[in-house]
Coordinates of C-alpha atoms in Angstrom, one line a residue:
X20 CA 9.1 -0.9 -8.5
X21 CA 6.2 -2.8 -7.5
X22 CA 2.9 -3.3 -8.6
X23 CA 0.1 -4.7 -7.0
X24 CA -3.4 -5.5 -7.6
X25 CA -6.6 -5.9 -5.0
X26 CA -9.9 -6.4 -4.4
X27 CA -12.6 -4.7 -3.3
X28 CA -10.9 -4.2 0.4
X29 CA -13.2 -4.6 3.6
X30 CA -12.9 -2.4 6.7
X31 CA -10.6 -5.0 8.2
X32 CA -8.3 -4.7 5.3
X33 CA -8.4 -0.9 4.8
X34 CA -7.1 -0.3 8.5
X35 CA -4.2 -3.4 7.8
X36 CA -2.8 -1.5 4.6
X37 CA -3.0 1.8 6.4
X38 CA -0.9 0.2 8.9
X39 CA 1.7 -1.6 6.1
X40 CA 1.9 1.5 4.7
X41 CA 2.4 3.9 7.6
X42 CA 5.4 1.3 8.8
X43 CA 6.8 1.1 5.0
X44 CA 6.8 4.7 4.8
X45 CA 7.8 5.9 8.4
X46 CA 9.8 2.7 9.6
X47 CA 11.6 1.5 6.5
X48 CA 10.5 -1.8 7.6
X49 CA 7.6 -4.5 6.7
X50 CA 4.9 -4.9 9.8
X51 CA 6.3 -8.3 10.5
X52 CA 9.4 -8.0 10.9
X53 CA 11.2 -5.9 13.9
X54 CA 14.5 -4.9 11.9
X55 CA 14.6 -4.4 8.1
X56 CA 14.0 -6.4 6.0
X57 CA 16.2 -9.4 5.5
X58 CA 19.2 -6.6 6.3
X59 CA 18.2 -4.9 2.9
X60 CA 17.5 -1.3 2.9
X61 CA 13.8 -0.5 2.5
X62 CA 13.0 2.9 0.7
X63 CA 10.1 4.2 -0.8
X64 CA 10.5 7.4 -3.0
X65 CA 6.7 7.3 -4.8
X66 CA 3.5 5.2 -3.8
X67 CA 0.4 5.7 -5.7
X68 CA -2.8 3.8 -6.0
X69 CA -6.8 3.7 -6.2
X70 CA -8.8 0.9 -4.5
X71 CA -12.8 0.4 -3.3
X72 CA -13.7 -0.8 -0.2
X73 CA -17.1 -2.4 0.8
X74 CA -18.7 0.2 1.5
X75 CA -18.5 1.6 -1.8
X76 CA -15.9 4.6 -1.4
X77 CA -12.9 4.9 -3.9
X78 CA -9.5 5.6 -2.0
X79 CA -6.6 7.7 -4.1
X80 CA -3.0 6.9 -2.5
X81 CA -0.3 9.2 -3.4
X82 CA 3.0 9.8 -1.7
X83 CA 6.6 11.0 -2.1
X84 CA 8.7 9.5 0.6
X85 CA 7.7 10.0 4.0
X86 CA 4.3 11.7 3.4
X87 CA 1.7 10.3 1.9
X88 CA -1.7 10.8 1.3
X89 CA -4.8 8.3 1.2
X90 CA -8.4 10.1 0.3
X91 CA -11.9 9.0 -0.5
X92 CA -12.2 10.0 -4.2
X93 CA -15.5 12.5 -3.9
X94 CA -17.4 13.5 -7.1
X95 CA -19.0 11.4 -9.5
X96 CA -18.2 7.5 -9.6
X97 CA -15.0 7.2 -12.0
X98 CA -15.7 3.1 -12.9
X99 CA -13.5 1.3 -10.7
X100 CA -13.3 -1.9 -11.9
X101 CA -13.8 -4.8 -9.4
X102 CA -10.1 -4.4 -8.1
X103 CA -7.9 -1.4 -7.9
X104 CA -3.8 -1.0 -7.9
X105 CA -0.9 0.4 -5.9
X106 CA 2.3 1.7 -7.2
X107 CA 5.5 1.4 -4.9
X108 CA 8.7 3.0 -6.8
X109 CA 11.8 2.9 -4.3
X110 CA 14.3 0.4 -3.7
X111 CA 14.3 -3.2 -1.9
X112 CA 11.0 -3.5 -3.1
X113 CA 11.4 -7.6 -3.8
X114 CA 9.3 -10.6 -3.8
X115 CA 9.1 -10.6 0.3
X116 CA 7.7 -6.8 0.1
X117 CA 5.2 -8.1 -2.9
X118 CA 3.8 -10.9 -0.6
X119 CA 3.3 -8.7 2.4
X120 CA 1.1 -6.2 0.7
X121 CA -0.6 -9.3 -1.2
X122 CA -1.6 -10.9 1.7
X123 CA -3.5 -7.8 3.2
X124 CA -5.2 -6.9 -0.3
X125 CA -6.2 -10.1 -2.2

């Protein structure tokens, strides 16, 4: 599995970790690279996640495989902390998937 942390993201980063994810999820592959990743299958079974962007909305990620969802929280302000986390359970999910995601989020 893989954990990650990040900061408040701005609109920049938002659309950038849409895009990681969409080519995680659909492609099996990390956004820069054009084959998989170092010939190591790429698979995501679970993603999950909360983060705030700059213009103050709260973002819930949940997925199982393929699908995924990624909503602004609505309802009262739950406390987010100045950082959020995202949850990736699957497998091939090293150090090179870690530093990816990091560099869009932190």
């Amino acid at each position: 599995s893989l954990r990650v942390s990040c900061r408040v993201l701005s609109p920049e980063q938002q659309v950038r970790l849409e895009e990681w994810i969409r080519t995680v999820l659909w492609e099996s592959q990390l956004p820069e690279y054009s084959a998989d990743t170092h010939g190591r299958p790429l698979e995501v079974m679970r993603c999950k996640g909360m983060f705030g962007t700059q213009s103050g909305q709260t973002f819930v990620l949940q997925g199982v495989r393929n699908l995924y969802e990624l909503e602004p929280l609505v309802g009262d302000d739950v406390g987010l902390p100045g950082h959020g986390k995202l949850v990736f359970i699957g497998r091939g999910l090293d150090d090179t998937v870690r530093k990816s995601l990091e560099r869009i989020v932190q």
